[in-house]
Amino acid sequence: ATAGSAYKDTAQGVEFMVPAGWTQQEAVFPGGQDNPSSPKIVGFVSDNKDINMALVSYSIRSDNAKLGSFGGIADVRKNIVRSNARSVEGDIVAEREVNVGGGPAYVFEYTVRQPFKHLLTVFTTHQTSAGNAYLITLTMQAPASEYPKVAALYEQVAKSFKLEKE
């Protein structure tokens, strides 16, 4: 797969590259209609439906619009993947903080055990020029055995992720 077209959500102020040949699918967040944070999911799927990515955003209070409101990278990591049986079991492969144009983001590469998948997640917050605040994640996943084939592509997508400047 190669670089494709840009996906842009002007309301939430986010933009990133979608791989060529992937199809966009709107998804309904389970229980989303009852959730005051109005979660929104936009999925993108390759020919192999197990190789995909999803942009998930939640409305948050503007006083939580700074990434630090969720703690440092170690605090957020604990909510992404844990090594105990009460939540998603997995292991962090790598993590880093990056600048995504309109602010900082945390990028996590990790595996989960059931089923065995390899994932890359961009985690950030954003307050748009209209004053709306969002928690935004872009998660790319593949079966662990397939990840080496898409790792460079996923890094390219993560590096293309940008927020509008405030």
PDB file of C-alpha atoms in Angstrom:
ATOM      1  CA  ALA A   1       0.000   0.000   0.000  1.00  0.00           C
ATOM      2  CA  THR A   2       1.144   3.507  -0.695  1.00  0.00           C
ATOM      3  CA  ALA A   3       0.234   7.011   0.326  1.00  0.00           C
ATOM      4  CA  GLY A   4      -3.237   7.904  -0.791  1.00  0.00           C
ATOM      5  CA  SER A   5      -5.341  10.950  -0.133  1.00  0.00           C
ATOM      6  CA  ALA A   6      -5.700  13.227   2.846  1.00  0.00           C
ATOM      7  CA  TYR A   7      -8.641  12.823   5.223  1.00  0.00           C
ATOM      8  CA  LYS A   8      -9.637  16.138   6.739  1.00  0.00           C
ATOM      9  CA  ASP A   9     -12.211  16.855   9.426  1.00  0.00           C
ATOM     10  CA  THR A  10     -12.471  20.644   9.493  1.00  0.00           C
ATOM     11  CA  ALA A  11     -14.926  20.644  12.439  1.00  0.00           C
ATOM     12  CA  GLN A  12     -12.405  18.856  14.654  1.00  0.00           C
ATOM     13  CA  GLY A  13      -9.338  20.339  13.037  1.00  0.00           C
ATOM     14  CA  VAL A  14      -7.572  17.089  12.186  1.00  0.00           C
ATOM     15  CA  GLU A  15      -5.929  15.831   8.996  1.00  0.00           C
ATOM     16  CA  PHE A  16      -3.924  12.735   8.044  1.00  0.00           C
ATOM     17  CA  MET A  17      -3.024  10.562   5.059  1.00  0.00           C
ATOM     18  CA  VAL A  18      -5.199   7.564   4.196  1.00  0.00           C
ATOM     19  CA  PRO A  19      -3.426   4.736   2.341  1.00  0.00           C
ATOM     20  CA  ALA A  20      -4.325   4.318  -1.340  1.00  0.00           C
ATOM     21  CA  GLY A  21      -7.146   1.863  -1.941  1.00  0.00           C
ATOM     22  CA  TRP A  22      -8.518   1.966   1.613  1.00  0.00           C
ATOM     23  CA  THR A  23     -12.226   2.648   2.022  1.00  0.00           C
ATOM     24  CA  GLN A  24     -13.793   4.974   4.559  1.00  0.00           C
ATOM     25  CA  GLN A  25     -16.570   3.690   6.799  1.00  0.00           C
ATOM     26  CA  GLU A  26     -18.574   5.636   9.353  1.00  0.00           C
ATOM     27  CA  ALA A  27     -19.141   3.613  12.479  1.00  0.00           C
ATOM     28  CA  VAL A  28     -21.462   3.978  15.413  1.00  0.00           C
ATOM     29  CA  PHE A  29     -19.846   4.019  18.831  1.00  0.00           C
ATOM     30  CA  PRO A  30     -21.605   1.461  21.063  1.00  0.00           C
ATOM     31  CA  GLY A  31     -23.931   3.469  23.301  1.00  0.00           C
ATOM     32  CA  GLY A  32     -22.757   6.673  21.617  1.00  0.00           C
ATOM     33  CA  GLN A  33     -26.223   8.176  21.358  1.00  0.00           C
ATOM     34  CA  ASP A  34     -26.456   8.118  25.181  1.00  0.00           C
ATOM     35  CA  ASN A  35     -22.934   9.398  25.778  1.00  0.00           C
ATOM     36  CA  PRO A  36     -22.685  13.136  26.537  1.00  0.00           C
ATOM     37  CA  SER A  37     -19.189  13.221  24.997  1.00  0.00           C
ATOM     38  CA  SER A  38     -20.690  12.410  21.562  1.00  0.00           C
ATOM     39  CA  PRO A  39     -18.055   9.912  20.428  1.00  0.00           C
ATOM     40  CA  LYS A  40     -17.461   9.774  16.695  1.00  0.00           C
ATOM     41  CA  ILE A  41     -15.711   6.963  14.799  1.00  0.00           C
ATOM     42  CA  VAL A  42     -14.436   7.127  11.237  1.00  0.00           C
ATOM     43  CA  GLY A  43     -12.912   3.853  10.069  1.00  0.00           C
ATOM     44  CA  PHE A  44     -10.645   3.094   7.134  1.00  0.00           C
ATOM     45  CA  VAL A  45     -10.244  -0.465   5.876  1.00  0.00           C
ATOM     46  CA  SER A  46      -7.774  -2.121   3.522  1.00  0.00           C
ATOM     47  CA  ASP A  47      -8.672  -5.066   1.276  1.00  0.00           C
ATOM     48  CA  ASN A  48      -7.846  -7.219   4.318  1.00  0.00           C
ATOM     49  CA  LYS A  49     -10.430  -6.047   6.873  1.00  0.00           C
ATOM     50  CA  ASP A  50      -8.077  -7.008   9.736  1.00  0.00           C
ATOM     51  CA  ILE A  51      -5.668  -4.279   8.539  1.00  0.00           C
ATOM     52  CA  ASN A  52      -7.444  -1.045   9.342  1.00  0.00           C
ATOM     53  CA  MET A  53      -7.450   2.195  11.257  1.00  0.00           C
ATOM     54  CA  ALA A  54      -9.990   4.249  13.166  1.00  0.00           C
ATOM     55  CA  LEU A  55     -10.186   7.904  14.102  1.00  0.00           C
ATOM     56  CA  VAL A  56     -12.137   8.215  17.350  1.00  0.00           C
ATOM     57  CA  SER A  57     -12.993  11.561  18.877  1.00  0.00           C
ATOM     58  CA  TYR A  58     -14.857  12.604  21.983  1.00  0.00           C
ATOM     59  CA  SER A  59     -16.070  16.041  23.020  1.00  0.00           C
ATOM     60  CA  ILE A  60     -14.332  17.133  26.216  1.00  0.00           C
ATOM     61  CA  ARG A  61     -14.580  20.171  28.446  1.00  0.00           C
ATOM     62  CA  SER A  62     -12.365  23.024  27.305  1.00  0.00           C
ATOM     63  CA  ASP A  63     -10.509  23.004  30.633  1.00  0.00           C
ATOM     64  CA  ASN A  64      -9.306  19.486  29.684  1.00  0.00           C
ATOM     65  CA  ALA A  65      -8.185  20.567  26.209  1.00  0.00           C
ATOM     66  CA  LYS A  66      -4.457  20.389  27.016  1.00  0.00           C
ATOM     67  CA  LEU A  67      -2.816  16.982  26.612  1.00  0.00           C
ATOM     68  CA  GLY A  68      -1.320  17.309  30.104  1.00  0.00           C
ATOM     69  CA  SER A  69      -4.860  17.169  31.537  1.00  0.00           C
ATOM     70  CA  PHE A  70      -4.640  13.413  30.963  1.00  0.00           C
ATOM     71  CA  GLY A  71      -1.228  13.154  32.637  1.00  0.00           C
ATOM     72  CA  GLY A  72       2.151  12.411  31.172  1.00  0.00           C
ATOM     73  CA  ILE A  73       2.910   9.740  28.621  1.00  0.00           C
ATOM     74  CA  ALA A  74       3.281   7.079  31.364  1.00  0.00           C
ATOM     75  CA  ASP A  75      -0.190   7.907  32.745  1.00  0.00           C
ATOM     76  CA  VAL A  76      -1.824   7.674  29.337  1.00  0.00           C
ATOM     77  CA  ARG A  77       0.060   4.447  28.546  1.00  0.00           C
ATOM     78  CA  LYS A  78      -1.652   2.773  31.534  1.00  0.00           C
ATOM     79  CA  ASN A  79      -5.016   3.515  29.920  1.00  0.00           C
ATOM     80  CA  ILE A  80      -3.965   2.349  26.470  1.00  0.00           C
ATOM     81  CA  VAL A  81      -2.662  -1.066  27.489  1.00  0.00           C
ATOM     82  CA  ARG A  82      -2.268  -2.790  30.820  1.00  0.00           C
ATOM     83  CA  SER A  83      -0.652  -6.025  31.824  1.00  0.00           C
ATOM     84  CA  ASN A  84      -3.404  -7.151  34.184  1.00  0.00           C
ATOM     85  CA  ALA A  85      -6.361  -9.397  33.515  1.00  0.00           C
ATOM     86  CA  ARG A  86      -9.019  -6.738  34.171  1.00  0.00           C
ATOM     87  CA  SER A  87      -8.323  -4.819  30.982  1.00  0.00           C
ATOM     88  CA  VAL A  88      -6.721  -5.199  27.586  1.00  0.00           C
ATOM     89  CA  GLU A  89      -3.628  -7.303  28.058  1.00  0.00           C
ATOM     90  CA  GLY A  90      -0.667  -6.286  26.012  1.00  0.00           C
ATOM     91  CA  ASP A  91       2.801  -4.851  25.870  1.00  0.00           C
ATOM     92  CA  ILE A  92       4.191  -1.479  24.873  1.00  0.00           C
ATOM     93  CA  VAL A  93       6.761  -1.770  22.064  1.00  0.00           C
ATOM     94  CA  ALA A  94       7.644   1.942  21.835  1.00  0.00           C
ATOM     95  CA  GLU A  95       6.280   5.339  22.827  1.00  0.00           C
ATOM     96  CA  ARG A  96       7.141   8.930  22.045  1.00  0.00           C
ATOM     97  CA  GLU A  97       5.819  12.465  22.285  1.00  0.00           C
ATOM     98  CA  VAL A  98       5.576  14.346  18.996  1.00  0.00           C
ATOM     99  CA  ASN A  99       4.402  17.737  17.786  1.00  0.00           C
ATOM    100  CA  VAL A 100       1.397  17.468  15.470  1.00  0.00           C
ATOM    101  CA  GLY A 101       1.218  21.086  14.340  1.00  0.00           C
ATOM    102  CA  GLY A 102      -1.501  22.341  16.656  1.00  0.00           C
ATOM    103  CA  GLY A 103       0.036  20.805  19.768  1.00  0.00           C
ATOM    104  CA  PRO A 104       1.639  17.705  21.259  1.00  0.00           C
ATOM    105  CA  ALA A 105       0.563  14.072  20.887  1.00  0.00           C
ATOM    106  CA  TYR A 106       1.650  10.755  22.337  1.00  0.00           C
ATOM    107  CA  VAL A 107       2.344   7.894  19.924  1.00  0.00           C
ATOM    108  CA  PHE A 108       2.181   4.335  21.249  1.00  0.00           C
ATOM    109  CA  GLU A 109       3.204   1.164  19.441  1.00  0.00           C
ATOM    110  CA  TYR A 110       1.945  -1.910  21.269  1.00  0.00           C
ATOM    111  CA  THR A 111       0.645  -5.436  21.008  1.00  0.00           C
ATOM    112  CA  VAL A 112      -2.486  -6.979  22.499  1.00  0.00           C
ATOM    113  CA  ARG A 113      -2.845 -10.660  23.221  1.00  0.00           C
ATOM    114  CA  GLN A 114      -6.476 -11.568  22.497  1.00  0.00           C
ATOM    115  CA  PRO A 115      -6.449 -11.729  19.492  1.00  0.00           C
ATOM    116  CA  PHE A 116      -2.748 -11.154  18.893  1.00  0.00           C
ATOM    117  CA  LYS A 117      -2.580  -7.763  17.169  1.00  0.00           C
ATOM    118  CA  HIS A 118       0.041  -5.062  16.696  1.00  0.00           C
ATOM    119  CA  LEU A 119      -1.183  -1.465  16.926  1.00  0.00           C
ATOM    120  CA  LEU A 120       0.000   2.108  16.561  1.00  0.00           C
ATOM    121  CA  THR A 121      -2.026   4.873  18.254  1.00  0.00           C
ATOM    122  CA  VAL A 122      -1.739   8.651  18.080  1.00  0.00           C
ATOM    123  CA  PHE A 123      -3.353  10.146  21.227  1.00  0.00           C
ATOM    124  CA  THR A 124      -3.982  13.878  21.522  1.00  0.00           C
ATOM    125  CA  THR A 125      -6.350  16.625  22.563  1.00  0.00           C
ATOM    126  CA  HIS A 126      -7.346  19.641  20.562  1.00  0.00           C
ATOM    127  CA  GLN A 127      -9.263  22.855  21.006  1.00  0.00           C
ATOM    128  CA  THR A 128     -10.448  24.117  17.642  1.00  0.00           C
ATOM    129  CA  SER A 129     -10.528  27.738  16.553  1.00  0.00           C
ATOM    130  CA  ALA A 130     -14.315  27.535  17.130  1.00  0.00           C
ATOM    131  CA  GLY A 131     -13.605  26.746  20.801  1.00  0.00           C
ATOM    132  CA  ASN A 132     -14.707  23.092  20.767  1.00  0.00           C
ATOM    133  CA  ALA A 133     -12.421  20.653  22.589  1.00  0.00           C
ATOM    134  CA  TYR A 134     -11.805  17.007  21.666  1.00  0.00           C
ATOM    135  CA  LEU A 135      -9.884  13.951  22.788  1.00  0.00           C
ATOM    136  CA  ILE A 136      -8.710  12.343  19.547  1.00  0.00           C
ATOM    137  CA  THR A 137      -7.112   8.974  18.852  1.00  0.00           C
ATOM    138  CA  LEU A 138      -6.030   7.500  15.540  1.00  0.00           C
ATOM    139  CA  THR A 139      -5.382   3.775  15.939  1.00  0.00           C
ATOM    140  CA  MET A 140      -3.942   1.575  13.205  1.00  0.00           C
ATOM    141  CA  GLN A 141      -3.971  -2.188  13.675  1.00  0.00           C
ATOM    142  CA  ALA A 142      -3.030  -5.437  11.999  1.00  0.00           C
ATOM    143  CA  PRO A 143      -2.662  -9.063  13.007  1.00  0.00           C
ATOM    144  CA  ALA A 144       0.791  -9.359  14.587  1.00  0.00           C
ATOM    145  CA  SER A 145       1.953 -11.627  11.760  1.00  0.00           C
ATOM    146  CA  GLU A 146       0.996  -8.972   9.180  1.00  0.00           C
ATOM    147  CA  TYR A 147       2.373  -5.933  11.022  1.00  0.00           C
ATOM    148  CA  PRO A 148       5.866  -6.003   9.477  1.00  0.00           C
ATOM    149  CA  LYS A 149       4.214  -5.515   6.051  1.00  0.00           C
ATOM    150  CA  VAL A 150       2.367  -2.343   7.173  1.00  0.00           C
ATOM    151  CA  ALA A 151       4.708  -0.913   9.845  1.00  0.00           C
ATOM    152  CA  ALA A 152       6.348   1.629   7.524  1.00  0.00           C
ATOM    153  CA  LEU A 153       2.959   2.644   6.111  1.00  0.00           C
ATOM    154  CA  TYR A 154       1.523   3.123   9.596  1.00  0.00           C
ATOM    155  CA  GLU A 155       4.510   5.264  10.591  1.00  0.00           C
ATOM    156  CA  GLN A 156       3.910   7.356   7.462  1.00  0.00           C
ATOM    157  CA  VAL A 157       0.249   7.831   8.457  1.00  0.00           C
ATOM    158  CA  ALA A 158       1.229   8.735  12.040  1.00  0.00           C
ATOM    159  CA  LYS A 159       3.755  11.289  10.778  1.00  0.00           C
ATOM    160  CA  SER A 160       1.106  12.824   8.492  1.00  0.00           C
ATOM    161  CA  PHE A 161      -1.296  13.393  11.423  1.00  0.00           C
ATOM    162  CA  LYS A 162      -1.752  17.139  11.957  1.00  0.00           C
ATOM    163  CA  LEU A 163      -3.982  19.406  14.024  1.00  0.00           C
ATOM    164  CA  GLU A 164      -5.051  22.856  12.869  1.00  0.00           C
ATOM    165  CA  LYS A 165      -3.112  25.658  14.516  1.00  0.00           C
ATOM    166  CA  GLU A 166      -5.117  27.443  17.180  1.00  0.00           C
TER     167      GLU A 166
END
